Tab-separated table of C-alpha atoms and ligand atoms in Angstrom:
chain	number	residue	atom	x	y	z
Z	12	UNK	CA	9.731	-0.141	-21.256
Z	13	UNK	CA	12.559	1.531	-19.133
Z	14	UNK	CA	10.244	2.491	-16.164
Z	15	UNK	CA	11.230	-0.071	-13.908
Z	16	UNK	CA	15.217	-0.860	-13.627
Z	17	UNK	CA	14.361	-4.872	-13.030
Z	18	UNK	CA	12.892	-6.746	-14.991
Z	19	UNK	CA	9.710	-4.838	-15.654
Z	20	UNK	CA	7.710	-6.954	-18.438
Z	21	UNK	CA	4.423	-4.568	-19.598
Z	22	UNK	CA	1.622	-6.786	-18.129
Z	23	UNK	CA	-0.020	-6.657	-21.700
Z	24	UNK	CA	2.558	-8.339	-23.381
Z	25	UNK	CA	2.519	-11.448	-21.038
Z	26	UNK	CA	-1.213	-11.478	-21.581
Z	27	UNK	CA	-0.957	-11.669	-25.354
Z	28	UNK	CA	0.584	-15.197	-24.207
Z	29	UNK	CA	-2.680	-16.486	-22.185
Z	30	UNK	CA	-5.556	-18.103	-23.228
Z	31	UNK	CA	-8.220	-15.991	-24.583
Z	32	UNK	CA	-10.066	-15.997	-21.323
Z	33	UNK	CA	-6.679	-14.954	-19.153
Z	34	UNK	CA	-6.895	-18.047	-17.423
Z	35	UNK	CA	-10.561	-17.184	-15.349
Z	36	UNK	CA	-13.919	-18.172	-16.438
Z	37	UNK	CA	-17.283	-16.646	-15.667
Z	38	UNK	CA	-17.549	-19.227	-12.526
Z	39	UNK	CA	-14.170	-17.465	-10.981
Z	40	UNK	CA	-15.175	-16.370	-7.341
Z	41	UNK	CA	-12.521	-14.086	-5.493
Z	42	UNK	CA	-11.996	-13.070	-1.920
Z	43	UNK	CA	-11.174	-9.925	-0.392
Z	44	UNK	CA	-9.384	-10.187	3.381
Z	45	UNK	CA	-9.215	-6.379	4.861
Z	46	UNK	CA	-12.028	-3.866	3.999
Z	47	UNK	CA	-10.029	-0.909	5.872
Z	48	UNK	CA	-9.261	2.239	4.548
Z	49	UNK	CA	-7.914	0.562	1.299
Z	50	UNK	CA	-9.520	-2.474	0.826
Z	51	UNK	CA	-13.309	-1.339	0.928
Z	52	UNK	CA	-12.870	0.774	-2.144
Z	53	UNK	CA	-10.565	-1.204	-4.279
Z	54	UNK	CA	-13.479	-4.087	-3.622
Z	55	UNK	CA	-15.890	-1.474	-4.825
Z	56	UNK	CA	-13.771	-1.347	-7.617
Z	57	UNK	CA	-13.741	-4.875	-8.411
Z	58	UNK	CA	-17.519	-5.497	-7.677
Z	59	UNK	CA	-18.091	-2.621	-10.388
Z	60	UNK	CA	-15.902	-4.360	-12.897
Z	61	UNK	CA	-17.954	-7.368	-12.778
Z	62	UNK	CA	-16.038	-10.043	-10.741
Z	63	UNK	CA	-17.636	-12.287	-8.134
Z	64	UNK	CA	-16.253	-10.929	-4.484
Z	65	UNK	CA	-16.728	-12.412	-1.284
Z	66	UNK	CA	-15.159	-10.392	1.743
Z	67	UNK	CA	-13.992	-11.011	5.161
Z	68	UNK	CA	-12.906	-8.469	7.997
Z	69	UNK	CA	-11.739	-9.358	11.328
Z	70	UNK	CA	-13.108	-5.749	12.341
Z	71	UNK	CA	-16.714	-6.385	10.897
Z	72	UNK	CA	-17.135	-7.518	7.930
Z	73	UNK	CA	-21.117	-6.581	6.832
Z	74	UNK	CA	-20.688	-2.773	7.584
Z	75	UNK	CA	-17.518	-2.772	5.365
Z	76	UNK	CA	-18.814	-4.745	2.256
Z	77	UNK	CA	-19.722	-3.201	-0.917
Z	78	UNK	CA	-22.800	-3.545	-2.726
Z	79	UNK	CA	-22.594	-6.647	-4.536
Z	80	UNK	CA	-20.031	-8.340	-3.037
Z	81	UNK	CA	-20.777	-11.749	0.109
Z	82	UNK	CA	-20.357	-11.237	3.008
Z	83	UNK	CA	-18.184	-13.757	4.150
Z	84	UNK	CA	-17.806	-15.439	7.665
Z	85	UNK	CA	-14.751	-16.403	8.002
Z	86	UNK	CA	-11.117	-16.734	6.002
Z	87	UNK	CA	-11.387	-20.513	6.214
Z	88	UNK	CA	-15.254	-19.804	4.124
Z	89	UNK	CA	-13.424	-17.478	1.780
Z	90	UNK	CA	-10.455	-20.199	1.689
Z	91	UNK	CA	-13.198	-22.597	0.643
Z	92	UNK	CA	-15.407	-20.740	-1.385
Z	93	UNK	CA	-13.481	-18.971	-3.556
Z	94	UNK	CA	-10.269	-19.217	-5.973
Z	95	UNK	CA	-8.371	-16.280	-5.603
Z	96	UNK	CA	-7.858	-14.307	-2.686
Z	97	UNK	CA	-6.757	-10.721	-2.516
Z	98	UNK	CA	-5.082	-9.561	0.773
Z	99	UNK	CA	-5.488	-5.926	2.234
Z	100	UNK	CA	-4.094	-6.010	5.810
Z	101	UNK	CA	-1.752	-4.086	7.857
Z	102	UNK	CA	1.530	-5.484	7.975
Z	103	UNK	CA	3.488	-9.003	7.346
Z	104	UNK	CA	2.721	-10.518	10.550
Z	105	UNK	CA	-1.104	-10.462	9.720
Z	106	UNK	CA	-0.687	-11.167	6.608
Z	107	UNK	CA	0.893	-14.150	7.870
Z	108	UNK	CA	-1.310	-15.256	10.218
Z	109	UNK	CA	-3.834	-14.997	7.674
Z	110	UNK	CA	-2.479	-17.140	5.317
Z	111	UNK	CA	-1.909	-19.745	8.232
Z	112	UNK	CA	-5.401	-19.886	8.620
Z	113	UNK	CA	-6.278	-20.406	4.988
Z	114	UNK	CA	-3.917	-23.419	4.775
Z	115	UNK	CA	-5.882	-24.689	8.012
Z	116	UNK	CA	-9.007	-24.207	6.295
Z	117	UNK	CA	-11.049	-27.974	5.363
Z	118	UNK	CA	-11.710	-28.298	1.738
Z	119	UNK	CA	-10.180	-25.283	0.272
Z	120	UNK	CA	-10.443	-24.662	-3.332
Z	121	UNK	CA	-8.268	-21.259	-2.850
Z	122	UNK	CA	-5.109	-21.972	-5.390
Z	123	UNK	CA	-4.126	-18.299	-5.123
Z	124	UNK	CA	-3.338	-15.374	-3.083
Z	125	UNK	CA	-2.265	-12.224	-4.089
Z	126	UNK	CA	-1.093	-10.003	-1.363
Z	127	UNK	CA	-1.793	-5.933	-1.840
Z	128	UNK	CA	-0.109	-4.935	1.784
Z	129	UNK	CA	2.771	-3.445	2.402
Z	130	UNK	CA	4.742	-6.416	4.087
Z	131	UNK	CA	8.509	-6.073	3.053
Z	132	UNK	CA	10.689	-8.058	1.149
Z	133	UNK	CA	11.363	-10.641	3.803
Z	134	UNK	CA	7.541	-11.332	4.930
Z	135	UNK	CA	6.780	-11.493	1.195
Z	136	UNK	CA	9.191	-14.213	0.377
Z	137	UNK	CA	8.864	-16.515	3.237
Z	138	UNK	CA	5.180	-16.387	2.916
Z	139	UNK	CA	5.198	-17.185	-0.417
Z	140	UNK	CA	7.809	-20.350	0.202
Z	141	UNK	CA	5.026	-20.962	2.986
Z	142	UNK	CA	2.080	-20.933	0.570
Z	143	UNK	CA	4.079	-22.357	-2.875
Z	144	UNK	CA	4.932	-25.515	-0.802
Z	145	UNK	CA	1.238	-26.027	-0.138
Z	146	UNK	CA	0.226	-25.558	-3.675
Z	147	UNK	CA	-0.769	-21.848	-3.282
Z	148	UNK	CA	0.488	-19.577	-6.048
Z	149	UNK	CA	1.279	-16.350	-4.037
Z	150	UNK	CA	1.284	-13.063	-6.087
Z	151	UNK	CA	3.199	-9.849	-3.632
Z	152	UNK	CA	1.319	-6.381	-5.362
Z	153	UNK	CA	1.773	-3.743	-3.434
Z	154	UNK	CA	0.009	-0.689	-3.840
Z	155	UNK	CA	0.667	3.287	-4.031
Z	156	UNK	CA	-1.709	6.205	-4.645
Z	157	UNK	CA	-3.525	6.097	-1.310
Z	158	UNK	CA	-6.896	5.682	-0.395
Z	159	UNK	CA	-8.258	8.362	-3.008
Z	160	UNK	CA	-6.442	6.403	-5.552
Z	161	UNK	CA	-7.909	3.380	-3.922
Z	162	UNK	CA	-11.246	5.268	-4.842
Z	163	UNK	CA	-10.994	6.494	-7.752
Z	164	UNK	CA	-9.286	2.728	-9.120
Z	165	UNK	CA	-5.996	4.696	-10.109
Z	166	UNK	CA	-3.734	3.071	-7.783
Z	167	UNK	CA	-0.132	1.748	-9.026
Z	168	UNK	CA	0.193	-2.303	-8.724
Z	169	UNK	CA	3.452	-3.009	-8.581
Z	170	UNK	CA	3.739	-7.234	-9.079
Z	171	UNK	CA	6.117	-9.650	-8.531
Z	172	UNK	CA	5.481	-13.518	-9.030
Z	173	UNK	CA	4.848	-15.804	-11.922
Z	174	UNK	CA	4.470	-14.002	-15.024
Z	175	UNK	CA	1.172	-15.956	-16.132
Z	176	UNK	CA	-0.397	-15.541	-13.130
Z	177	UNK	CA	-0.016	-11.493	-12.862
Z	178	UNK	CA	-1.377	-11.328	-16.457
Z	179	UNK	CA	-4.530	-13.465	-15.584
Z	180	UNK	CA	-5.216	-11.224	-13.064
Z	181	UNK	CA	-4.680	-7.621	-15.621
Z	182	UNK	CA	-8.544	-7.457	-15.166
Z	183	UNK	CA	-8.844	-7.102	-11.739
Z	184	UNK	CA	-5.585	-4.968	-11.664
Z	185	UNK	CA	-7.038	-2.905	-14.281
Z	186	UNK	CA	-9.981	-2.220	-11.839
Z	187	UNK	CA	-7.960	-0.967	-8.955
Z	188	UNK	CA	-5.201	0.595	-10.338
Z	189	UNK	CA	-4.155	2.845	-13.980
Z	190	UNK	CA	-0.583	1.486	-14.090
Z	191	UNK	CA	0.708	-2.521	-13.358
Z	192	UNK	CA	4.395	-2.952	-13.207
Z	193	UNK	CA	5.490	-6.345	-13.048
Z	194	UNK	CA	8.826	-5.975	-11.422
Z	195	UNK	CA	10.219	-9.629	-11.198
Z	196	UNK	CA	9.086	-13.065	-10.752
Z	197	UNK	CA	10.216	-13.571	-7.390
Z	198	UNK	CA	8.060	-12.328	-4.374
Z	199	UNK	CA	9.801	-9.542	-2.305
Z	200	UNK	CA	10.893	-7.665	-5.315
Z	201	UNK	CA	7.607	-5.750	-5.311
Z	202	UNK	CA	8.019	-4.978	-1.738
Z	203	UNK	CA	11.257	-3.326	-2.357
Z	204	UNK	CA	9.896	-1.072	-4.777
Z	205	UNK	CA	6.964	-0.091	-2.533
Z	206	UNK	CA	9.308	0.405	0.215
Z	207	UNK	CA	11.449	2.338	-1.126
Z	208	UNK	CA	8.684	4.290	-2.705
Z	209	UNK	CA	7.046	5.046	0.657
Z	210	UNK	CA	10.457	5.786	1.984
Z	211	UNK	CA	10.592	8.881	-0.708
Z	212	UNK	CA	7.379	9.856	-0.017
Z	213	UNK	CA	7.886	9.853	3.782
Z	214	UNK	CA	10.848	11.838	3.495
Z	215	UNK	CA	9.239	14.407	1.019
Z	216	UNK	CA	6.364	15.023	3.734
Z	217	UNK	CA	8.842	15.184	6.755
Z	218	UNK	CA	10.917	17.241	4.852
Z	219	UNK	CA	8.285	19.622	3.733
Z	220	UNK	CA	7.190	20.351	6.698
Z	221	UNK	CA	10.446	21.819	8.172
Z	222	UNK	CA	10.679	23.936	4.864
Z	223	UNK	CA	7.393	24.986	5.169
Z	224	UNK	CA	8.019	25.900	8.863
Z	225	UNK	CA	11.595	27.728	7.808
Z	226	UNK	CA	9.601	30.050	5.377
Z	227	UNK	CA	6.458	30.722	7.697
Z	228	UNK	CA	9.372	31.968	9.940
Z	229	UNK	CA	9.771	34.761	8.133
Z	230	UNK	CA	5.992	36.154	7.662
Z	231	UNK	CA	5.745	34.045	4.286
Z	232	UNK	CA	1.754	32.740	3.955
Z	233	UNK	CA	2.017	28.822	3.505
Z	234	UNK	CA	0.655	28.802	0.105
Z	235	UNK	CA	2.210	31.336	-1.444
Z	236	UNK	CA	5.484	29.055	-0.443
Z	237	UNK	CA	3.787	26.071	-1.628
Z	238	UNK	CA	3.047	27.856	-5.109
Z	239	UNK	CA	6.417	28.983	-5.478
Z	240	UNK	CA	7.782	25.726	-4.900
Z	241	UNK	CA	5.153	23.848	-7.101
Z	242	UNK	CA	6.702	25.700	-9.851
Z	243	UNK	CA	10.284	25.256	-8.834
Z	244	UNK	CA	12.517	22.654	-8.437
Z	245	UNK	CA	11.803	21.729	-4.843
Z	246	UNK	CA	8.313	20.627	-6.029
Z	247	UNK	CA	7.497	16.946	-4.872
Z	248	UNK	CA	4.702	14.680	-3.760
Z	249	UNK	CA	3.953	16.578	-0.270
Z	250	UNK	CA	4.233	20.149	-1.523
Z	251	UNK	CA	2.160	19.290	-4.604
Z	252	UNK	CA	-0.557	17.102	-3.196
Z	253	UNK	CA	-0.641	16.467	0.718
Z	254	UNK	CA	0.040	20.347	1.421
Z	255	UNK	CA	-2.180	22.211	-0.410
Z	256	UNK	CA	-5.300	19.295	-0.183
Z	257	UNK	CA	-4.759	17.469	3.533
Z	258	UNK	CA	-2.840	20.300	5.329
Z	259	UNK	CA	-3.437	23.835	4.711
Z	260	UNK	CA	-7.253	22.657	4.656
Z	261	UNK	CA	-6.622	21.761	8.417
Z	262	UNK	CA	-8.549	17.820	7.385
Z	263	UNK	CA	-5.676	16.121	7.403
Z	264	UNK	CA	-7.177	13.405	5.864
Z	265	UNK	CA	-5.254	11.507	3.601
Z	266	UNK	CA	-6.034	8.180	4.884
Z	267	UNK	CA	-2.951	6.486	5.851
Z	268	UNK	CA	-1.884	6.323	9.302
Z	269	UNK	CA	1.344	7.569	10.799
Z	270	UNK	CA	1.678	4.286	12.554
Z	271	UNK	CA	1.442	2.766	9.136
Z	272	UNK	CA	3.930	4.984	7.470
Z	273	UNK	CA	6.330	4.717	9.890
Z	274	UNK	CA	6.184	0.554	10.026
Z	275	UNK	CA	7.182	1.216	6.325
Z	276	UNK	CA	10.161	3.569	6.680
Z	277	UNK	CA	11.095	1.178	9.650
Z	278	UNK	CA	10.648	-2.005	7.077
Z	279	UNK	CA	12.564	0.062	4.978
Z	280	UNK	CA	15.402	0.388	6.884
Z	281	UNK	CA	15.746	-2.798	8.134
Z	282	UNK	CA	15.880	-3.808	4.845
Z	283	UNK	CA	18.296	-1.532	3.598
Z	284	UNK	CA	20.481	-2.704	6.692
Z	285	UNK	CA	20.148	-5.996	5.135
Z	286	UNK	CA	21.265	-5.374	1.586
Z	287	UNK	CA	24.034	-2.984	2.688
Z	288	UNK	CA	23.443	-0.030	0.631
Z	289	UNK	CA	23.418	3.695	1.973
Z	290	UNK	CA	21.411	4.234	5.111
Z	291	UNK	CA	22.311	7.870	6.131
Z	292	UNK	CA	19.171	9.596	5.290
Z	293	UNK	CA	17.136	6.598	5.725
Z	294	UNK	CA	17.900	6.440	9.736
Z	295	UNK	CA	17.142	10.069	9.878
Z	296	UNK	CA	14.162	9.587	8.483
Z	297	UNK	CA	13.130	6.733	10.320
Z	298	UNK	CA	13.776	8.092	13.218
Z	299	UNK	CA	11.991	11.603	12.739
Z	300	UNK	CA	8.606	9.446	11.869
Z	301	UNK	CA	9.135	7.453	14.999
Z	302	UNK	CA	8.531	10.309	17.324
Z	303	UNK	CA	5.486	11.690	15.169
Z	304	UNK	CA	3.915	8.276	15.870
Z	305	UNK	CA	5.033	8.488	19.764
Z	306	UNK	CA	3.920	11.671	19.749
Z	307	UNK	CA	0.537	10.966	17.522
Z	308	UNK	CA	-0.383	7.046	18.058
Z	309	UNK	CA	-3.828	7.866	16.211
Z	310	UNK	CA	-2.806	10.243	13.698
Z	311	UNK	CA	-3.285	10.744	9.984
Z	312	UNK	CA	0.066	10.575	8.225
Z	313	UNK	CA	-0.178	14.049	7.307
Z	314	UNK	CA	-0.050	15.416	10.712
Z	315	UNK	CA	3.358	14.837	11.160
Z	316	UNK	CA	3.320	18.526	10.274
Z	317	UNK	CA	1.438	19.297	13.009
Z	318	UNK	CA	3.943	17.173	14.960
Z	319	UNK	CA	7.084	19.173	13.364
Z	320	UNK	CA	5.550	22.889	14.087
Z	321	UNK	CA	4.861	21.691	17.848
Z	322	UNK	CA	8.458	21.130	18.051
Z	323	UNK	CA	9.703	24.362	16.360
Z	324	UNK	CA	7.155	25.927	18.738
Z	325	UNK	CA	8.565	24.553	22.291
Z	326	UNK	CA	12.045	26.320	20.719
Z	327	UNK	CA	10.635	29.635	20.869
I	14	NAD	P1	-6.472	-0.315	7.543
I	14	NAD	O1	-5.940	-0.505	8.923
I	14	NAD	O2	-7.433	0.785	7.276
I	14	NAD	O3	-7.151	-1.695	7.012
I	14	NAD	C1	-6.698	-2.975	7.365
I	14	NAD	C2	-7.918	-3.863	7.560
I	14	NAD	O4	-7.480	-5.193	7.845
I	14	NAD	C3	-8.790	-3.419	8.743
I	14	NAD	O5	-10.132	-3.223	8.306
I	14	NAD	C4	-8.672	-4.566	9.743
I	14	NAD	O6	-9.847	-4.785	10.498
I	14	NAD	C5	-8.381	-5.745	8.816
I	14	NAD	N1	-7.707	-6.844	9.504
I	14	NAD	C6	-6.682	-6.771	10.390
I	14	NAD	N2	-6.357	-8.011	10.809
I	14	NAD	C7	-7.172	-8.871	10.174
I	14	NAD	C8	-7.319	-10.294	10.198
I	14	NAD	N3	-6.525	-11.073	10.960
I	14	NAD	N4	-8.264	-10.849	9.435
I	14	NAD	C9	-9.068	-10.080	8.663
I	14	NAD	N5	-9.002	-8.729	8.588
I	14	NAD	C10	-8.047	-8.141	9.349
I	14	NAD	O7	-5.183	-0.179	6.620
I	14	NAD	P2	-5.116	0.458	5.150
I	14	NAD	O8	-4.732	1.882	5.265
I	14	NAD	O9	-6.309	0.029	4.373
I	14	NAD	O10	-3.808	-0.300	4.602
I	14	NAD	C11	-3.832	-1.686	4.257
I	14	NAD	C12	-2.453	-2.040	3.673
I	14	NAD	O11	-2.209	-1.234	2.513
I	14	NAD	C13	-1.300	-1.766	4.635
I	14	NAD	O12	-0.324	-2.773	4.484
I	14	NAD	C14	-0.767	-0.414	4.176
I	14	NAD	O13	0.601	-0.224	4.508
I	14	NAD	C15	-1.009	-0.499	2.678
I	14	NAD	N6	-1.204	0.787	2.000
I	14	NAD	C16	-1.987	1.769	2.561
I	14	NAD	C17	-2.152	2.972	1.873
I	14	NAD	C18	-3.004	4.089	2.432
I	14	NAD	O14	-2.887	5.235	1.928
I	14	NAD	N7	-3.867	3.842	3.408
I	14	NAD	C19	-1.545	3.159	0.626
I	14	NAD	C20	-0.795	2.127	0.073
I	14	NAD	C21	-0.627	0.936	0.771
């Protein structure tokens, strides 16, 4: 029960308090807004679980849809079509802009949104003021486990929002992810967990690629390092996973963009500025995955390796 520091409720508990049917019946229809590199396969996910999905991307929307789900035309059809909506988009502004749209939308039956982007504490809250004053339950659950998690439905959720309405939704959270943490009932709080999630993770990858670097200095094969340290107490998310299966394969293909993991150390940051707690490592960090993205506009997060040995190169 200890996993989460705030006020993580396990989401089975809060559904033991729901009706029988968690609060859907078999005519529930949900929307899916962003089929990208996450949201295609968590709708897979949900299609395969048995709900009723209709999608919309901005990018293209029939080429990204599952089997089984509708294609959708637009958000305002989604918006009017369907009762929940699950976002998948690439930062607060769009997620914003979105949600403008599906409060323009005529007769919408939408009565709530639940909002699996990385955003940040402050687009998360104001949106959901935005949406809660038009009637809109808004649900911020944030995601981690990346796009093979997003594949193989074992991504985290981590919730915040009205307890009922995160444990109607256990089913479809159940489809996409292993593990739902409800953090708090307040929108944003689930954003600061993700963020400052991502912020270890960036710093473990940025990290371990100057070790990495430091011990292929001195005629040490890069995984026999990264065995050593998988074994030792250096080990972490980049030397056990992103190393071994994204960079010493040369495929670099983890999924995430740079240009998305730096908008969330930068969120991060801004946010940390904010509160007023420690920022030391934090600007260092930001600031190192600032020039990998100058550097690599189009690149896989992973390749900030690539970015890290091009500068201890140019010193020799
Ligand atoms: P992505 O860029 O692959 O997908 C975003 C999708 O949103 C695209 O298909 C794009 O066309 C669509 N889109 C953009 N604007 C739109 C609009 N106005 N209307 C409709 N569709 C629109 O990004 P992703 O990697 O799937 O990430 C999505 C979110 O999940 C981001 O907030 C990211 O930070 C977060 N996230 C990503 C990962 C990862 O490993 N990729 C992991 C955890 C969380």
């Amino acid at each position: 029960l200890s996993r989460c520091s705030l006020s993580y409720t396990p989401v089975n508990m809060l559904a033991e308090n729901q009706p029988a049917n968690g609060g859907t019946t078999l005519n529930t229809v949900y929307g899916f807004i962003g089929l990208g590199n996450m949201g295609a396969p968590m709708c897979a996910n949900l299609v395969a679980a048995g709900m009723s999905l209709r999608v919309f991307d901005a990018a293209g929307t029939a080429e990204r849809t599952p089997q089984g789900a509708v294609v959708g035309d637009s958000i305002a059809d989604l918006a009017a079509n369907t009762d929940t909506i699950f976002l998948s988009l690439p930062d607060g502004k769009v997620t914003h802009a979105v949600c403008e749209e599906v409060l323009l939308a005529a007769d919408r039956r939408v009565s709530r949104i639940v909002d699996f982007s990385t955003t940040g504490p402050e687009a998360a809250g104001a949106i959901g003021a935005k949406l809660g004053a038009a009637g809109i339950t808004f649900v911020d659950a944030p995601v981690s486990g990346g796009r093979a998690g997003a594949v193989a439905g074992s991504l985290t959720v981590i919730a915040s929002g009205p307890g009922g309405d995160v444990a109607q939704l256990s089913a479809a959270f159940d489809a996409v992810g292993g593990n739902t943490f409800h953090v708090g009932a307040v929108p944003g709080q689930a954003q600061a967990v993700k963020l400052l999630n991502n912020f270890l993770s960036a710093t473990a990858m940025a990290a371990t690629s100057e070790a990495v670097l430091f011990g292929q200095k001195f005629g040490v094969d890069i995984s026999t390092i990264l065995d050593c340290v998988n074994v030792s107490s250096g080990r972490n998310t980049a030397s056990a996973d992103k190393f071994p299966n994204r960079v010493v394969t040369g495929s670099y293909d983890a999924g995430f963009a740079t240009a998305l993991m730096t908008k969330d150390v930068a969120l991060y940051l801004e946010q940390v500025r904010v509160a007023g707690t420690p920022e030391n490592i934090g600007a260092v960090v930001s600031a190192r995955w600032n020039a990998a993205l100058t550097d690599m506009p189009e690149s896989d997060f992973t390749e900030i390796y690539r970015h890290i040995a091009g500068e201890s190169k140019t010193r020799e």
